[in-house]
PDB file of C-alpha atoms in Angstrom:
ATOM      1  CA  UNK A 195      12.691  19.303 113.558  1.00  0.00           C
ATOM      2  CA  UNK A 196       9.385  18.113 111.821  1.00  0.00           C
ATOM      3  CA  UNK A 197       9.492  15.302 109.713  1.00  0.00           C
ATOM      4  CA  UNK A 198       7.256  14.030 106.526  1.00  0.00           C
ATOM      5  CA  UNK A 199       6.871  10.440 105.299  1.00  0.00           C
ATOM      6  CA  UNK A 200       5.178   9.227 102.402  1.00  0.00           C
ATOM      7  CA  UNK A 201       5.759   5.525 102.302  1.00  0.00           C
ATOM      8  CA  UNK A 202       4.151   4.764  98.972  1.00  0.00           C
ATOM      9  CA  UNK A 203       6.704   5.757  96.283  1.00  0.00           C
ATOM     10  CA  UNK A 204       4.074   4.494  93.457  1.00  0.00           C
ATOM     11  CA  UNK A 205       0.361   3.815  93.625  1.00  0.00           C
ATOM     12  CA  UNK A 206      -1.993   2.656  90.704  1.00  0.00           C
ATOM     13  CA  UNK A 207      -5.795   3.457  90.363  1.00  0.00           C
ATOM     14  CA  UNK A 208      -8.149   2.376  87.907  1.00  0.00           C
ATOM     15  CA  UNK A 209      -9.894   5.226  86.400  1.00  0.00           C
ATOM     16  CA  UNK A 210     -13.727   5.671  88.512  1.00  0.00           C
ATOM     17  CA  UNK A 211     -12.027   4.046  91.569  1.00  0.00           C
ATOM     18  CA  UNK A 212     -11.295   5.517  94.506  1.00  0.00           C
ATOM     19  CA  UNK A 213      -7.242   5.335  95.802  1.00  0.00           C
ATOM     20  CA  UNK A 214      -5.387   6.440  99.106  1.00  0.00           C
ATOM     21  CA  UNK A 215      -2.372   7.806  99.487  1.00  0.00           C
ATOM     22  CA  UNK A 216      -0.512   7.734 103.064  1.00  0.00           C
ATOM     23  CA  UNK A 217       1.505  10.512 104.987  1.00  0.00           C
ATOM     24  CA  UNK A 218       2.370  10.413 108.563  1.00  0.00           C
ATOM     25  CA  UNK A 219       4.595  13.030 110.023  1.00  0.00           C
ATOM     26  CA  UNK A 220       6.815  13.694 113.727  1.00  0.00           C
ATOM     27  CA  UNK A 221       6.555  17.060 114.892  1.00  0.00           C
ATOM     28  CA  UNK A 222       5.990  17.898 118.877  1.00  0.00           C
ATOM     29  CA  UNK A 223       3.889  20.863 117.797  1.00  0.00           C
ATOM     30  CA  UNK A 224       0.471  20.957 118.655  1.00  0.00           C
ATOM     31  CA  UNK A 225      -1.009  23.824 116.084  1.00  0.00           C
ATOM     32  CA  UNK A 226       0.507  23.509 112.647  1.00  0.00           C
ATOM     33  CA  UNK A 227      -1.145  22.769 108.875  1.00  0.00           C
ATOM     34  CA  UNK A 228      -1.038  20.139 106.700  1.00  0.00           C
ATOM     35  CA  UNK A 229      -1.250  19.960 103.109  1.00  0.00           C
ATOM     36  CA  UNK A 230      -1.257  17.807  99.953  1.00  0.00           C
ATOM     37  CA  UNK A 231       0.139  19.475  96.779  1.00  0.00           C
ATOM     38  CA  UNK A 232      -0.136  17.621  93.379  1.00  0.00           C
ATOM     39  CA  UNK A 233       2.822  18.033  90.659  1.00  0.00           C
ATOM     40  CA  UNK A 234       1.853  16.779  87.028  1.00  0.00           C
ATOM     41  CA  UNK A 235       4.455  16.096  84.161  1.00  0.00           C
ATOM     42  CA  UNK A 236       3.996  20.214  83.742  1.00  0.00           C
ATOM     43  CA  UNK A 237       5.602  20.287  86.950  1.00  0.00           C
ATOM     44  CA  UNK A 238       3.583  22.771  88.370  1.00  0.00           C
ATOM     45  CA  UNK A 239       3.043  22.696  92.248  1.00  0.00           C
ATOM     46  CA  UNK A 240      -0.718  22.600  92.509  1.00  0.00           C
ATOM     47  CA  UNK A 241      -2.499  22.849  95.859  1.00  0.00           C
ATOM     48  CA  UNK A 242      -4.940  20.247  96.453  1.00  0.00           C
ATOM     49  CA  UNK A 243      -5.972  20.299  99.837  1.00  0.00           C
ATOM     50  CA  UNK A 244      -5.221  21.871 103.437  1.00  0.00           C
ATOM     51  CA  UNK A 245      -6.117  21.138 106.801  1.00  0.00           C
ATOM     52  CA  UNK A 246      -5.514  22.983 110.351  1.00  0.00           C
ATOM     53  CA  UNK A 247      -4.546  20.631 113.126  1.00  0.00           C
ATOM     54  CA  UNK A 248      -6.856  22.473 115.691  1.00  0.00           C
ATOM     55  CA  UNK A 249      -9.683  21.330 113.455  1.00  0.00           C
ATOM     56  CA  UNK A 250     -11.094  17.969 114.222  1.00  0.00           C
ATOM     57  CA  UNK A 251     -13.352  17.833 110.928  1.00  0.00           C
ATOM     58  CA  UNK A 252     -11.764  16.440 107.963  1.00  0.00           C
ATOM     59  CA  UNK A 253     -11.358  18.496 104.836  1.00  0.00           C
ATOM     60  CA  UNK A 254     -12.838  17.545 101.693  1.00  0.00           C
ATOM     61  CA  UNK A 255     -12.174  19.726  98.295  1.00  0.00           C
ATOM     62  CA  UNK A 256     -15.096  18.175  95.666  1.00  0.00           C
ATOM     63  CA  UNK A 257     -13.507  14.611  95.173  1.00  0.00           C
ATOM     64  CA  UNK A 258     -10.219  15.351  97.547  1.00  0.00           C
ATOM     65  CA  UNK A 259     -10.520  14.224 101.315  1.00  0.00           C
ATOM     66  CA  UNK A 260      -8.308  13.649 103.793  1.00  0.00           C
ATOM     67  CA  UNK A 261      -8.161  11.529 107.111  1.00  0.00           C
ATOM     68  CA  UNK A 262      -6.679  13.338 109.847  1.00  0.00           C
ATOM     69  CA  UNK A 263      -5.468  11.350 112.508  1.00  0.00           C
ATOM     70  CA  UNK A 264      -3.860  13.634 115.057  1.00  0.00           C
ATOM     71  CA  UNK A 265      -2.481  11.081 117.595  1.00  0.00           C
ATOM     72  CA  UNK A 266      -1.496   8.832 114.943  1.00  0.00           C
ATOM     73  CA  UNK A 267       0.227  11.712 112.755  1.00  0.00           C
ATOM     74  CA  UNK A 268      -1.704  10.609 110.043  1.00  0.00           C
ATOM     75  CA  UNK A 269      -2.694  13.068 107.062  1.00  0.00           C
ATOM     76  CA  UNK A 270      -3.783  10.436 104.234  1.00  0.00           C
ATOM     77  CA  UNK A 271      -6.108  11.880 100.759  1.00  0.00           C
ATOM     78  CA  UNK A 272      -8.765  10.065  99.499  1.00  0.00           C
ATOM     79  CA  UNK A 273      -9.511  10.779  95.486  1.00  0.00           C
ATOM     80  CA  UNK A 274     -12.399   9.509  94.803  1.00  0.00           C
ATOM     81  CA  UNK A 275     -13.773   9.064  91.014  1.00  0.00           C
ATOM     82  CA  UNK A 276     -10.336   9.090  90.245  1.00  0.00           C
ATOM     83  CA  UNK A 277      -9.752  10.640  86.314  1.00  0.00           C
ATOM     84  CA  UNK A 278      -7.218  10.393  84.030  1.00  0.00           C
ATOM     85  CA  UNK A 279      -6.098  14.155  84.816  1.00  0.00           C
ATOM     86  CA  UNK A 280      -5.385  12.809  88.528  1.00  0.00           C
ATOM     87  CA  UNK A 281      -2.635  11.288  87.500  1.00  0.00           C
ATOM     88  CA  UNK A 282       0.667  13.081  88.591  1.00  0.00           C
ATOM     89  CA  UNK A 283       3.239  13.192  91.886  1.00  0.00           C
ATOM     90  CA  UNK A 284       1.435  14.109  94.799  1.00  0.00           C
ATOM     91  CA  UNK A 285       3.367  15.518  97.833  1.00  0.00           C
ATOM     92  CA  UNK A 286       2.233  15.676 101.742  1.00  0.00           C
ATOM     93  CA  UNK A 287       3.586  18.480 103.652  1.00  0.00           C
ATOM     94  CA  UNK A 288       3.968  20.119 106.801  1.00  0.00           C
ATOM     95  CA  UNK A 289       3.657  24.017 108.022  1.00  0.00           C
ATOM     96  CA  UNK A 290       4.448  24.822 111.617  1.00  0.00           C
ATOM     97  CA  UNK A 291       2.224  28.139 112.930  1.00  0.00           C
ATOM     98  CA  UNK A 292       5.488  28.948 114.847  1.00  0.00           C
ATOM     99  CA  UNK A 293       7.363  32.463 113.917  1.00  0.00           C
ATOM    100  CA  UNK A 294      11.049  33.279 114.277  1.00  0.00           C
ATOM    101  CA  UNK A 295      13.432  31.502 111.844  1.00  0.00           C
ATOM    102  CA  UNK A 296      10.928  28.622 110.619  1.00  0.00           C
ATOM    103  CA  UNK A 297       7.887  30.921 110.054  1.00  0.00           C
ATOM    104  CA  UNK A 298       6.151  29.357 107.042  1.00  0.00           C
ATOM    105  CA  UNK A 299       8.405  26.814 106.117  1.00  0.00           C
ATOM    106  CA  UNK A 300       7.328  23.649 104.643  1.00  0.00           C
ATOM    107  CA  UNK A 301       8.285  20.086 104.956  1.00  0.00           C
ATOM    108  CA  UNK A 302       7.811  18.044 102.016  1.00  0.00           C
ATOM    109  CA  UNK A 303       7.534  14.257 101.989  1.00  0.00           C
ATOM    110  CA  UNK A 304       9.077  12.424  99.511  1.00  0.00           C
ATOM    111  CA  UNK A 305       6.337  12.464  97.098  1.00  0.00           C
ATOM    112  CA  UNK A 306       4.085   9.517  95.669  1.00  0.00           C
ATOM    113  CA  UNK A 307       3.553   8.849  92.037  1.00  0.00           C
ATOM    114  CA  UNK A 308       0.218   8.142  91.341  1.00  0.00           C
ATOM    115  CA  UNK A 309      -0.896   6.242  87.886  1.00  0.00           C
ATOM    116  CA  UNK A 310      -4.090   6.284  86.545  1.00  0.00           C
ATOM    117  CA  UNK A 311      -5.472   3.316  84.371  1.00  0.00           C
ATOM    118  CA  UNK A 312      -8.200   3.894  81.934  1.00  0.00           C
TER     119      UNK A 312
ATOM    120  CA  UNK B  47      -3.360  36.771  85.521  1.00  0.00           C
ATOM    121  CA  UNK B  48      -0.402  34.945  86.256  1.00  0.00           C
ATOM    122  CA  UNK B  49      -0.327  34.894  89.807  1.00  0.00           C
ATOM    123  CA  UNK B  50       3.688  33.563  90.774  1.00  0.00           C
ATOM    124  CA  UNK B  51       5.863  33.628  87.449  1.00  0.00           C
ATOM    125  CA  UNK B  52       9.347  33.106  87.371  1.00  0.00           C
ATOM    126  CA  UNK B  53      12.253  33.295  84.794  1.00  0.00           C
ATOM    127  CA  UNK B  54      13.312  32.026  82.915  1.00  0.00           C
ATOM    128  CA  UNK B  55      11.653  28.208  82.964  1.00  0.00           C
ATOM    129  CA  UNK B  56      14.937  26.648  81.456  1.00  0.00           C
ATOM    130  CA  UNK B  57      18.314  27.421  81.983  1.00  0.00           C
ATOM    131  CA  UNK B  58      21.410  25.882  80.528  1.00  0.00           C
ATOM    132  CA  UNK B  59      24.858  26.703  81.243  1.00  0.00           C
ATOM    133  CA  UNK B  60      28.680  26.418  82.038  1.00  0.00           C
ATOM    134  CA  UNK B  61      30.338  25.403  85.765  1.00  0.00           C
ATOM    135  CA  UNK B  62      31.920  28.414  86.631  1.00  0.00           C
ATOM    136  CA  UNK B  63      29.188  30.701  85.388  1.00  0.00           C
ATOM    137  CA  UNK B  64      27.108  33.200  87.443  1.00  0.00           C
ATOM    138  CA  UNK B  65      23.365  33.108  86.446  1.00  0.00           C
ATOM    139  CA  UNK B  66      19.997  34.747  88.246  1.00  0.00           C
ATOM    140  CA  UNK B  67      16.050  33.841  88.203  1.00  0.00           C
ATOM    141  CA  UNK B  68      13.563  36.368  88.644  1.00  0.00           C
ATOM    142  CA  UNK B  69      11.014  35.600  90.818  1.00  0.00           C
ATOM    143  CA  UNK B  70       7.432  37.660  91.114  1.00  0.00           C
ATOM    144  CA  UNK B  71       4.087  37.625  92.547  1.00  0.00           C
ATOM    145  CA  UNK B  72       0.635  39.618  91.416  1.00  0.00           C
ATOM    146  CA  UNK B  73      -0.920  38.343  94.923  1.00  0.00           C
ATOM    147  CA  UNK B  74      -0.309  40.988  97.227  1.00  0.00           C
ATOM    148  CA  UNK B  75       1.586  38.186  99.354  1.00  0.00           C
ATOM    149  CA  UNK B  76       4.178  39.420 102.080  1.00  0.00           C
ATOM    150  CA  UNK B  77       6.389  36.101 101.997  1.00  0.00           C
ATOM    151  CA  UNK B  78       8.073  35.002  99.129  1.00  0.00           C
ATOM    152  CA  UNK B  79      10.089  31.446  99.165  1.00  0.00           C
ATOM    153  CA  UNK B  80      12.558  29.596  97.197  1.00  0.00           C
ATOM    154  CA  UNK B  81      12.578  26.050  97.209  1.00  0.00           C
ATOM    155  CA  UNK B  82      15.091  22.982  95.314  1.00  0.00           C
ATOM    156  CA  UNK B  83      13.942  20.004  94.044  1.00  0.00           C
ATOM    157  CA  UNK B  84      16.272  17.428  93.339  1.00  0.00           C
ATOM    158  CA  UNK B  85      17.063  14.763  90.955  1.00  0.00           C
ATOM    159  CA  UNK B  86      14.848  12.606  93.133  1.00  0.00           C
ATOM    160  CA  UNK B  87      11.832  14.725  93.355  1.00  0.00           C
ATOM    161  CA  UNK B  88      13.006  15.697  96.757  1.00  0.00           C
ATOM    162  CA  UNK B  89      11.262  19.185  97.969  1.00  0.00           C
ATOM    163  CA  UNK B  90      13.466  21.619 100.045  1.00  0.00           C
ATOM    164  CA  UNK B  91      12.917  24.842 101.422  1.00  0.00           C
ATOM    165  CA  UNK B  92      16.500  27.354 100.421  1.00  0.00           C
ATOM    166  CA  UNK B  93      15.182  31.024 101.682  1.00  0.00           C
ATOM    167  CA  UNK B  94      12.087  32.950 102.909  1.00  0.00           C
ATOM    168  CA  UNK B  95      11.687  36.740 102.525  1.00  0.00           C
ATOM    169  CA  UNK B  96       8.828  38.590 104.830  1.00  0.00           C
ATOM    170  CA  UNK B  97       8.115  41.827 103.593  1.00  0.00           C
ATOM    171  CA  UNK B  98      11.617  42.090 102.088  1.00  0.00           C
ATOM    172  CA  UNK B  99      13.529  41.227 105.464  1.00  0.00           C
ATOM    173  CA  UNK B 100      15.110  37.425 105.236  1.00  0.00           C
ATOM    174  CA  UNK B 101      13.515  35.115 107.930  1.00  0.00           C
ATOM    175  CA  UNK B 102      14.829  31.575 106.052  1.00  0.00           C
ATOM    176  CA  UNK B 103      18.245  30.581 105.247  1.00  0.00           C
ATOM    177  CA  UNK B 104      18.567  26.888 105.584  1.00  0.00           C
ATOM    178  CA  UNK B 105      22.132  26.065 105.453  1.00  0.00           C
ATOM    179  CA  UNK B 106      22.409  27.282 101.770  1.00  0.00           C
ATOM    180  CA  UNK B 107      25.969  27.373 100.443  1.00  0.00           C
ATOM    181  CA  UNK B 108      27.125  31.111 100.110  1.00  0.00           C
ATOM    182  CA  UNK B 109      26.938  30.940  96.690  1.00  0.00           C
ATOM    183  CA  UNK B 110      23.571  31.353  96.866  1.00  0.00           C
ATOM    184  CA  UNK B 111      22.278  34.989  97.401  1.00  0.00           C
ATOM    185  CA  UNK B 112      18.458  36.065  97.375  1.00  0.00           C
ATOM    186  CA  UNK B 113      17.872  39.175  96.880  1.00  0.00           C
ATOM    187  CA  UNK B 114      14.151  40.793  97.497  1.00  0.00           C
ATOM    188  CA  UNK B 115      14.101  44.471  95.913  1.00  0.00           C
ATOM    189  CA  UNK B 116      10.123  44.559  96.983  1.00  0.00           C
ATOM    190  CA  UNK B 117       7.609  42.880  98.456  1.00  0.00           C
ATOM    191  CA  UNK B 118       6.616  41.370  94.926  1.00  0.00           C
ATOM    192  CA  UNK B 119       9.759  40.343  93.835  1.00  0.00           C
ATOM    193  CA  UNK B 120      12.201  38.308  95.523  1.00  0.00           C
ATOM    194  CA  UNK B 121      15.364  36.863  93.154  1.00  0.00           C
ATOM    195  CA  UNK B 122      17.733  33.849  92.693  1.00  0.00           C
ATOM    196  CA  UNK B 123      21.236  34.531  92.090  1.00  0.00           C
ATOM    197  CA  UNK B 124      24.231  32.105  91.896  1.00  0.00           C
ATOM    198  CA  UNK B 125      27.540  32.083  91.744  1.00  0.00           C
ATOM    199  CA  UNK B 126      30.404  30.020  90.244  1.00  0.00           C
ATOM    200  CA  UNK B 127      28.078  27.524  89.503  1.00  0.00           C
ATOM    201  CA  UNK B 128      28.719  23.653  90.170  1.00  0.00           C
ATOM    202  CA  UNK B 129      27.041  20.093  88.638  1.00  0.00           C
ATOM    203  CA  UNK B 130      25.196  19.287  91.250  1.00  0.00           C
ATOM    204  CA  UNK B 131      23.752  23.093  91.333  1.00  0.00           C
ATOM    205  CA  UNK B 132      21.668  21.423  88.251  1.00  0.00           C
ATOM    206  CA  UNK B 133      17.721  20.890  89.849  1.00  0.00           C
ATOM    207  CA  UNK B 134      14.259  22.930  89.628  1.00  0.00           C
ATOM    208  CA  UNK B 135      14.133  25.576  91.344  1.00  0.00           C
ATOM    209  CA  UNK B 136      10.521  26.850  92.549  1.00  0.00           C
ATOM    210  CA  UNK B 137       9.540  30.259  94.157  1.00  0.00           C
ATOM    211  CA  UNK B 138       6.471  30.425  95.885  1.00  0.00           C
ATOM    212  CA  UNK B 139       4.481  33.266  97.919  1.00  0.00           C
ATOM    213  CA  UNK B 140       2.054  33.767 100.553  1.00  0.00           C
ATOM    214  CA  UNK B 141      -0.230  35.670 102.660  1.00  0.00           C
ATOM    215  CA  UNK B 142      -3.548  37.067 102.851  1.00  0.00           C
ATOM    216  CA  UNK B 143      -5.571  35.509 100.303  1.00  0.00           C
ATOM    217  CA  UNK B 144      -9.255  34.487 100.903  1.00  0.00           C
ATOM    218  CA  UNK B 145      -8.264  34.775 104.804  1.00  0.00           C
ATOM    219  CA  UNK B 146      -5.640  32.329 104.784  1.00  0.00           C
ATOM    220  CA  UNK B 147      -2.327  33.471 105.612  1.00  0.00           C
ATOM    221  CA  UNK B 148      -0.256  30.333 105.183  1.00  0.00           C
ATOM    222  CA  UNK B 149      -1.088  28.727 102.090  1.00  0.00           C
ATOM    223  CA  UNK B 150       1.718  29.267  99.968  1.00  0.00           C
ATOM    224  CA  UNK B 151       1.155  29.039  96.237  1.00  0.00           C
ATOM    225  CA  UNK B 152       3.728  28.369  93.691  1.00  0.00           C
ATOM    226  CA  UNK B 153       5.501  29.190  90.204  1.00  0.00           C
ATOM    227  CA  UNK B 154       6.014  27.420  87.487  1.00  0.00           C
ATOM    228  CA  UNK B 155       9.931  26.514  88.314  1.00  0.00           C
ATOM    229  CA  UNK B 156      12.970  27.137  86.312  1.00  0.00           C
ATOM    230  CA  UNK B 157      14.788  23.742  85.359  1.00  0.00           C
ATOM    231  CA  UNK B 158      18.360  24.700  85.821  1.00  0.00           C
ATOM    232  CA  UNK B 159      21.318  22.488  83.972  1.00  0.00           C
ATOM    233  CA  UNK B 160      25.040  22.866  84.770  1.00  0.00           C
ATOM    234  CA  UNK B 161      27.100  21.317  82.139  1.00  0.00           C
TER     235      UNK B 161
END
């Protein structure tokens, strides 16, 4: 079974900066997705950002990018510029492309709190 | 536009009591999911639904039945319900959608108390 780890519980950013938030993951899979998903106070799942494994370019959504690091099992976001409106739990999670009984399930980390100084 | 609404968003009641949440999606989607999330934030899928047929059941007490009339709707209901029933409960969707398939996209959640 895949695993998710997000072993920041609570990051800080000064508003403008730039901040990284970590995710590494187990799976023995070698095609699956990856994605970050932001949850404000409204506690609203919001996608942020998604990447394929079989891509090798890193995805970038305006001030959102990621560093994939496929051998490592490494899936950390960049915000850059980071705004008030940033601030909010942000969760890493996994998607295997496999069918049968797991088809589109996803793994959550346990989330990272990010605060946002202005 | 709403695209994945559920209701309702709160919901207070009594152990023992049998409650639902409705659960629907304006996306055209195929898959429809519930999720918990606990007291700690914790994320974890409960059911998947592909075109009405259930395809996720991850080790969900029997209490628990989902129930998917169409593809756009797919519903919570629980029975006899118990403290630590108390959590958010999201629904979620996905399919076809700008060509990707496996982006699923979420509701608001329904913030369930058991007194």
């Amino acid at each position: 079974a895949q695993t998710v780890t997000q072993s920041q519980p609570e990051m800080s950013v000064q508003e403008a900066e730039t901040v990284t938030l970590s995710c590494t993951y187990d799976t023995s899979e070698s095609d699956y997705y990856l994605f970050w998903y932001k949850q404000p106070p409204s506690r609203q799942m919001i996608l942020v950002i998604r990447q394929e494994a079989y891509k090798q370019q890193n995805a970038t959504e305006n001030r959102f990018s990621v560093n994939f690091q496929k051998a490592a099992k490494s899936f950390s976001l960049k915000i850059s510029d980071s705004q008030l409106g940033d601030a909010a739990m942000y969760f890493c999670a996994y998607r295997s492309v496999a069918g049968g009984t797991s088809y589109g399930k996803l793994t959550f980390g346990q989330g990272t709190i990010l605060t946002v100084h202005p | 536009d709403t695209a994945v609404s559920q209701t309702p968003k709160y919901l207070v009641t009594q152990m023992g009591n049998d409650k639902s949440i409705k659960c629907e999606q304006n996306l055209g989607h195929d898959t429809m999911y519930w999720y918990k999330q606990d007291s700690k934030k914790f994320l974890k899928i409960m059911f998947s639904y592909n075109n009405k047929e259930l395809i996720i059941n991850e080790t969900v007490p029997n209490r628990f039945s989902p129930k998917s009339p169409d593809k756009a709707h797919l519903n919570l209901h629980i029975n006899s319900l118990e403290l630590g029933d108390s959590a958010v409960y999201f629904c979620a969707s996905s399919g076809r959608l700008a060509g990707y398939t496996d982006t699923q996209y979420f509701g608001p959640g329904t913030r369930l108390t058991v007194l």
